Each structure stands twice: as structure tokens, then as C-alpha cells.
PDB file of C-alpha atoms in Angstrom:
ATOM      1  CA  MET A  10      26.339  15.927  -2.277  1.00 44.00           C
ATOM      2  CA  GLY A  11      23.120  14.783  -4.054  1.00 45.00           C
ATOM      3  CA  MET A  12      21.823  16.065  -7.390  1.00 44.00           C
ATOM      4  CA  ASN A  13      19.637  19.174  -7.228  1.00 42.00           C
ATOM      5  CA  MET A  14      16.071  17.847  -7.655  1.00 40.00           C
ATOM      6  CA  ALA A  15      15.237  20.655 -10.103  1.00 42.00           C
ATOM      7  CA  LEU A  16      18.018  19.401 -12.442  1.00 37.00           C
ATOM      8  CA  ARG A  17      17.081  15.708 -12.242  1.00 35.00           C
ATOM      9  CA  PRO A  18      14.364  15.724 -14.996  1.00 36.00           C
ATOM     10  CA  ALA A  19      16.730  17.541 -17.396  1.00 34.00           C
ATOM     11  CA  VAL A  20      19.514  15.028 -16.716  1.00 32.00           C
ATOM     12  CA  VAL A  21      17.143  12.065 -17.210  1.00 32.00           C
ATOM     13  CA  LEU A  22      15.914  13.586 -20.489  1.00 32.00           C
ATOM     14  CA  LEU A  23      19.484  14.165 -21.696  1.00 32.00           C
ATOM     15  CA  LEU A  24      20.494  10.621 -20.755  1.00 32.00           C
ATOM     16  CA  GLY A  25      17.393   9.330 -22.556  1.00 36.00           C
ATOM     17  CA  LEU A  26      18.401  11.114 -25.737  1.00 33.00           C
ATOM     18  CA  LEU A  27      21.860   9.568 -25.432  1.00 35.00           C
ATOM     19  CA  GLY A  28      20.382   6.105 -24.864  1.00 35.00           C
ATOM     20  CA  ALA A  29      21.746   5.872 -21.309  1.00 34.00           C
ATOM     21  CA  VAL A  30      18.523   6.032 -19.301  1.00 31.00           C
ATOM     22  CA  PRO A  31      18.246   3.470 -16.516  1.00 30.00           C
ATOM     23  CA  SER A  32      15.674   0.818 -17.390  1.00 28.00           C
ATOM     24  CA  ALA A  33      13.116   2.188 -14.913  1.00 30.00           C
ATOM     25  CA  CYS A  34      12.959   5.405 -16.958  1.00 27.00           C
ATOM     26  CA  ALA A  35      13.346   3.948 -20.438  1.00 29.00           C
ATOM     27  CA  GLY A  36       9.658   3.205 -20.909  1.00 30.00           C
ATOM     28  CA  ARG A  37       8.631   6.803 -20.378  1.00 29.00           C
ATOM     29  CA  LEU A  38      11.154   8.396 -22.693  1.00 32.00           C
ATOM     30  CA  GLY A  39      11.221   5.866 -25.525  1.00 37.00           C
ATOM     31  CA  SER A  40      13.346   2.848 -26.160  1.00 41.00           C
ATOM     32  CA  PRO A  41      16.515   3.048 -28.239  1.00 43.00           C
ATOM     33  CA  THR A  42      15.603  -0.362 -29.686  1.00 50.00           C
ATOM     34  CA  GLU A  43      12.391   1.098 -31.149  1.00 50.00           C
ATOM     35  CA  PRO A  44      13.497   4.203 -33.042  1.00 59.00           C
ATOM     36  CA  ARG A  45      10.976   6.475 -34.667  1.00 72.00           C
ATOM     37  CA  GLY A  46      10.652   6.451 -38.423  1.00 91.00           C
ATOM     38  CA  GLU A  47      10.219   3.851 -41.141  1.00 95.00           C
ATOM     39  CA  VAL A  48       9.715   0.213 -40.182  1.00 97.00           C
ATOM     40  CA  ALA A  49      11.010  -2.380 -42.640  1.00 97.00           C
ATOM     41  CA  PHE A  50       8.488  -4.983 -43.782  1.00 98.00           C
ATOM     42  CA  THR A  51       8.282  -7.868 -46.232  1.00 98.00           C
ATOM     43  CA  THR A  52       5.277  -8.730 -48.390  1.00 98.00           C
ATOM     44  CA  LEU A  53       3.888 -12.202 -47.677  1.00 98.00           C
ATOM     45  CA  LEU A  54       0.956 -11.892 -50.087  1.00 97.00           C
ATOM     46  CA  GLN A  55      -0.418  -9.201 -52.361  1.00 97.00           C
ATOM     47  CA  THR A  56      -3.215 -10.305 -54.638  1.00 96.00           C
ATOM     48  CA  GLY A  57      -6.775  -9.824 -55.729  1.00 94.00           C
ATOM     49  CA  VAL A  58      -8.859 -12.932 -55.133  1.00 94.00           C
ATOM     50  CA  PRO A  59     -11.367 -13.276 -58.003  1.00 93.00           C
ATOM     51  CA  GLY A  60     -14.952 -13.864 -56.953  1.00 90.00           C
ATOM     52  CA  GLN A  61     -14.210 -13.711 -53.210  1.00 92.00           C
ATOM     53  CA  SER A  62     -16.787 -11.924 -51.113  1.00 91.00           C
ATOM     54  CA  GLY A  63     -15.911 -10.216 -47.869  1.00 94.00           C
ATOM     55  CA  GLY A  64     -15.579  -6.943 -46.027  1.00 95.00           C
ATOM     56  CA  GLU A  65     -12.693  -4.656 -45.214  1.00 97.00           C
ATOM     57  CA  ILE A  66      -9.918  -6.073 -43.046  1.00 97.00           C
ATOM     58  CA  ARG A  67      -7.373  -4.044 -41.062  1.00 98.00           C
ATOM     59  CA  VAL A  68      -5.727  -6.409 -38.600  1.00 98.00           C
ATOM     60  CA  VAL A  69      -2.519  -7.062 -36.697  1.00 98.00           C
ATOM     61  CA  VAL A  70      -1.665 -10.716 -36.075  1.00 98.00           C
ATOM     62  CA  ARG A  71       0.733 -11.490 -33.237  1.00 98.00           C
ATOM     63  CA  ASP A  72       0.323 -15.272 -32.825  1.00 98.00           C
ATOM     64  CA  ARG A  73       0.185 -18.397 -34.972  1.00 98.00           C
ATOM     65  CA  ALA A  74      -3.346 -19.459 -34.029  1.00 98.00           C
ATOM     66  CA  ALA A  75      -4.785 -16.098 -35.112  1.00 98.00           C
ATOM     67  CA  TRP A  76      -2.699 -16.236 -38.329  1.00 98.00           C
ATOM     68  CA  VAL A  77      -3.996 -19.707 -39.235  1.00 98.00           C
ATOM     69  CA  GLN A  78      -7.579 -18.584 -38.580  1.00 97.00           C
ATOM     70  CA  LEU A  79      -7.214 -15.379 -40.621  1.00 98.00           C
ATOM     71  CA  TRP A  80      -5.460 -17.238 -43.458  1.00 97.00           C
ATOM     72  CA  ALA A  81      -8.398 -19.661 -43.689  1.00 96.00           C
ATOM     73  CA  GLN A  82     -10.671 -16.638 -44.137  1.00 95.00           C
ATOM     74  CA  LEU A  83      -8.348 -15.001 -46.703  1.00 95.00           C
ATOM     75  CA  ARG A  84      -8.049 -18.129 -48.855  1.00 94.00           C
ATOM     76  CA  GLN A  85     -11.787 -18.891 -49.098  1.00 91.00           C
ATOM     77  CA  GLU A  86     -12.940 -19.320 -52.687  1.00 86.00           C
ATOM     78  CA  SER A  87      -9.336 -19.019 -53.929  1.00 91.00           C
ATOM     79  CA  SER A  88      -6.368 -21.004 -55.143  1.00 92.00           C
ATOM     80  CA  LEU A  89      -4.154 -19.755 -52.298  1.00 94.00           C
ATOM     81  CA  PRO A  90      -2.246 -22.554 -50.522  1.00 95.00           C
ATOM     82  CA  GLU A  91      -3.919 -24.213 -47.558  1.00 95.00           C
ATOM     83  CA  ALA A  92      -1.047 -23.402 -45.185  1.00 96.00           C
ATOM     84  CA  PRO A  93      -0.264 -19.748 -44.468  1.00 97.00           C
ATOM     85  CA  PRO A  94       3.221 -18.338 -45.101  1.00 97.00           C
ATOM     86  CA  GLU A  95       5.585 -19.191 -42.237  1.00 97.00           C
ATOM     87  CA  VAL A  96       6.095 -16.481 -39.620  1.00 98.00           C
ATOM     88  CA  ASP A  97       8.220 -16.649 -36.462  1.00 98.00           C
ATOM     89  CA  PHE A  98       5.832 -14.892 -34.072  1.00 98.00           C
ATOM     90  CA  GLY A  99       8.545 -14.812 -31.427  1.00 98.00           C
ATOM     91  CA  LYS A 100      10.260 -12.051 -33.389  1.00 98.00           C
ATOM     92  CA  ASP A 101       7.759 -10.962 -36.087  1.00 98.00           C
ATOM     93  CA  MET A 102       4.104 -10.107 -36.564  1.00 98.00           C
ATOM     94  CA  VAL A 103       1.796  -9.732 -39.567  1.00 98.00           C
ATOM     95  CA  ILE A 104      -0.331  -6.817 -40.727  1.00 98.00           C
ATOM     96  CA  VAL A 105      -3.148  -7.556 -43.175  1.00 98.00           C
ATOM     97  CA  ALA A 106      -5.199  -5.083 -45.162  1.00 98.00           C
ATOM     98  CA  ALA A 107      -8.035  -6.168 -47.446  1.00 97.00           C
ATOM     99  CA  MET A 108     -10.614  -4.081 -49.221  1.00 97.00           C
ATOM    100  CA  ALA A 109     -14.236  -5.118 -49.333  1.00 96.00           C
ATOM    101  CA  THR A 110     -15.124  -7.048 -52.481  1.00 95.00           C
ATOM    102  CA  GLN A 111     -14.751  -4.796 -55.533  1.00 95.00           C
ATOM    103  CA  PRO A 112     -16.740  -5.095 -58.773  1.00 93.00           C
ATOM    104  CA  CYS A 113     -13.595  -5.131 -60.920  1.00 91.00           C
ATOM    105  CA  VAL A 114      -9.790  -4.991 -61.001  1.00 88.00           C
ATOM    106  CA  SER A 115      -8.520  -3.299 -57.817  1.00 94.00           C
ATOM    107  CA  LYS A 116      -5.537  -3.277 -55.470  1.00 96.00           C
ATOM    108  CA  VAL A 117      -4.563  -2.482 -51.872  1.00 98.00           C
ATOM    109  CA  THR A 118      -0.961  -1.719 -50.952  1.00 98.00           C
ATOM    110  CA  VAL A 119       0.789  -1.199 -47.632  1.00 98.00           C
ATOM    111  CA  ARG A 120       2.942   1.745 -48.741  1.00 98.00           C
ATOM    112  CA  ALA A 121       4.733   2.420 -45.466  1.00 98.00           C
ATOM    113  CA  ILE A 122       4.774   1.575 -41.781  1.00 98.00           C
ATOM    114  CA  THR A 123       6.163   4.184 -39.430  1.00 97.00           C
ATOM    115  CA  ARG A 124       6.864   4.248 -35.722  1.00 95.00           C
ATOM    116  CA  ALA A 125       5.589   7.444 -34.115  1.00 89.00           C
ATOM    117  CA  PRO A 126       4.496   8.601 -30.675  1.00 88.00           C
ATOM    118  CA  GLY A 127       1.570   6.443 -29.651  1.00 88.00           C
ATOM    119  CA  GLY A 128       2.372   3.455 -31.842  1.00 95.00           C
ATOM    120  CA  LEU A 129       2.706   2.266 -35.419  1.00 97.00           C
ATOM    121  CA  ARG A 130       1.038   3.934 -38.383  1.00 97.00           C
ATOM    122  CA  VAL A 131       0.211   1.887 -41.482  1.00 98.00           C
ATOM    123  CA  ASP A 132      -0.158   3.933 -44.674  1.00 98.00           C
ATOM    124  CA  LEU A 133      -2.380   2.179 -47.222  1.00 98.00           C
ATOM    125  CA  LEU A 134      -3.116   2.935 -50.857  1.00 98.00           C
ATOM    126  CA  GLU A 135      -6.516   1.625 -51.931  1.00 97.00           C
ATOM    127  CA  GLU A 136      -7.118   1.479 -55.665  1.00 97.00           C
ATOM    128  CA  PRO A 137     -10.756   0.581 -56.380  1.00 95.00           C
ATOM    129  CA  PRO A 138     -11.871   0.367 -60.017  1.00 94.00           C
ATOM    130  CA  ALA A 139     -12.615   3.634 -61.807  1.00 93.00           C
ATOM    131  CA  ALA A 140     -16.272   4.393 -62.477  1.00 90.00           C
ATOM    132  CA  ASN A 141     -15.956   3.454 -66.170  1.00 90.00           C
ATOM    133  CA  CYS A 142     -14.602  -0.055 -65.507  1.00 90.00           C
ATOM    134  CA  ARG A 143     -16.719  -3.028 -66.543  1.00 89.00           C
ATOM    135  CA  CYS A 144     -15.726  -6.528 -65.488  1.00 90.00           C
ATOM    136  CA  ILE A 145     -17.238  -9.981 -65.457  1.00 89.00           C
ATOM    137  CA  VAL A 146     -15.742 -11.092 -62.115  1.00 90.00           C
ATOM    138  CA  SER A 147     -15.467  -9.210 -58.849  1.00 93.00           C
ATOM    139  CA  GLN A 148     -12.377  -9.473 -56.683  1.00 93.00           C
ATOM    140  CA  ARG A 149     -11.136  -8.809 -53.181  1.00 95.00           C
ATOM    141  CA  PRO A 150      -7.712  -7.140 -52.933  1.00 97.00           C
ATOM    142  CA  ILE A 151      -5.455  -8.276 -50.074  1.00 97.00           C
ATOM    143  CA  HIS A 152      -1.984  -7.278 -48.858  1.00 98.00           C
ATOM    144  CA  ALA A 153      -0.265  -9.124 -45.978  1.00 98.00           C
ATOM    145  CA  VAL A 154       3.147  -8.033 -44.673  1.00 98.00           C
ATOM    146  CA  ARG A 155       5.602  -9.319 -42.059  1.00 98.00           C
ATOM    147  CA  LEU A 156       7.467  -6.884 -39.808  1.00 98.00           C
ATOM    148  CA  PRO A 157       9.405  -6.960 -36.536  1.00 97.00           C
ATOM    149  CA  ARG A 158       7.193  -7.737 -33.562  1.00 97.00           C
ATOM    150  CA  SER A 159       5.904  -4.783 -31.559  1.00 96.00           C
ATOM    151  CA  ASP A 160       3.326  -4.511 -28.808  1.00 95.00           C
ATOM    152  CA  ALA A 161       2.591  -0.917 -29.858  1.00 96.00           C
ATOM    153  CA  SER A 162      -0.898   0.051 -30.962  1.00 97.00           C
ATOM    154  CA  VAL A 163      -1.441   0.164 -34.731  1.00 97.00           C
ATOM    155  CA  GLU A 164      -3.378   2.807 -36.637  1.00 97.00           C
ATOM    156  CA  PHE A 165      -4.348   2.463 -40.294  1.00 98.00           C
ATOM    157  CA  THR A 166      -4.756   5.394 -42.682  1.00 97.00           C
ATOM    158  CA  ALA A 167      -5.813   4.950 -46.303  1.00 97.00           C
ATOM    159  CA  THR A 168      -5.609   7.049 -49.431  1.00 97.00           C
ATOM    160  CA  THR A 169      -8.083   6.061 -52.149  1.00 96.00           C
ATOM    161  CA  THR A 170      -7.173   6.546 -55.803  1.00 96.00           C
ATOM    162  CA  PRO A 171      -9.400   4.912 -58.449  1.00 94.00           C
ATOM    163  CA  ARG A 172      -7.541   2.485 -60.722  1.00 88.00           C
ATOM    164  CA  ALA A 173      -7.875   2.887 -64.482  1.00 86.00           C
ATOM    165  CA  CYS A 174      -9.114  -0.127 -66.422  1.00 82.00           C
TER     166      CYS A 174
END
């Protein structure tokens, strides 16, 4: 005798929670290979480039050609190496956050990346110079991180806390 059709959604949901959903249903209920919560990442570069001009960057890089092009932009007017850090885009991707050029010492930090319904969330801490800071050279803060590849959408949120001089 077949399963009562009214019970079928509850059984599929229960199997999904146990990680036993047939592949045709897995996409709708979430994949056990992409759990919710913190996503591990590794810093590739975190620096402030003195004298570099440029706007805010919030970007996800999923292929080598885009990484090489972005790296060329990030290294302008700097002593950063010509070649970007190596990334295996078959299994990883890169997230880059840069603040617009700041008049003084400043920093941007990827504090956390979390997997949530709807995609990845990148939590940034932006530390522009405090109002009383006086510097001779401006700088552009940059943070680039490597993390496991995902086709999920990425949303950036930033907290701004002025940095004491």
C-alpha cells in the first residue's frame, strides 16, 4: 500500500533533517554538505596601501581571470607582488573587501562569514580614522580571504568604528 499523500511532506522533511533526502529533494531542503553557521576562511592579504586611491570594494571572485584582474587593481601604486596569491578555484573562492581611500591610518576586517538561508553573510569591521587623526599619507585598507567555493549569493554587512590614532 502506498504512502498517504498527506504524510509525504512530513516524511520528506524528517528525512531531510536526517540527511537522507533523495537528491531530487535535497536542493529544496538544504544540503548536508553546506551546513548553516560559521564558514572557515583564511586571510590572503590584509593591509592598508599608502597613497592608493580608489573606492569601496565588496566582491566575490570565483575564477582565476577575475582574480588576476582584481589583483592588478588592488596592487596599483603599491609594493604588493605582481602575481596574486594562489587559489584553487575548483574548490575555493575569494572574498575581497576594501574601503574607499582614507585620509589616515585605517583598517577593514572580515570578522566572520556565515551560511544562512538565502546565502552567505560577510560581517565586516571598518575602522576609519577618528576625527582627531592627522596624517601625511592617505591609505586604502584591503582584506582578501579564501574560503570553500559556494555558488550561494553573498551579502556584506559592515560595522563602522573609528580607529584611534
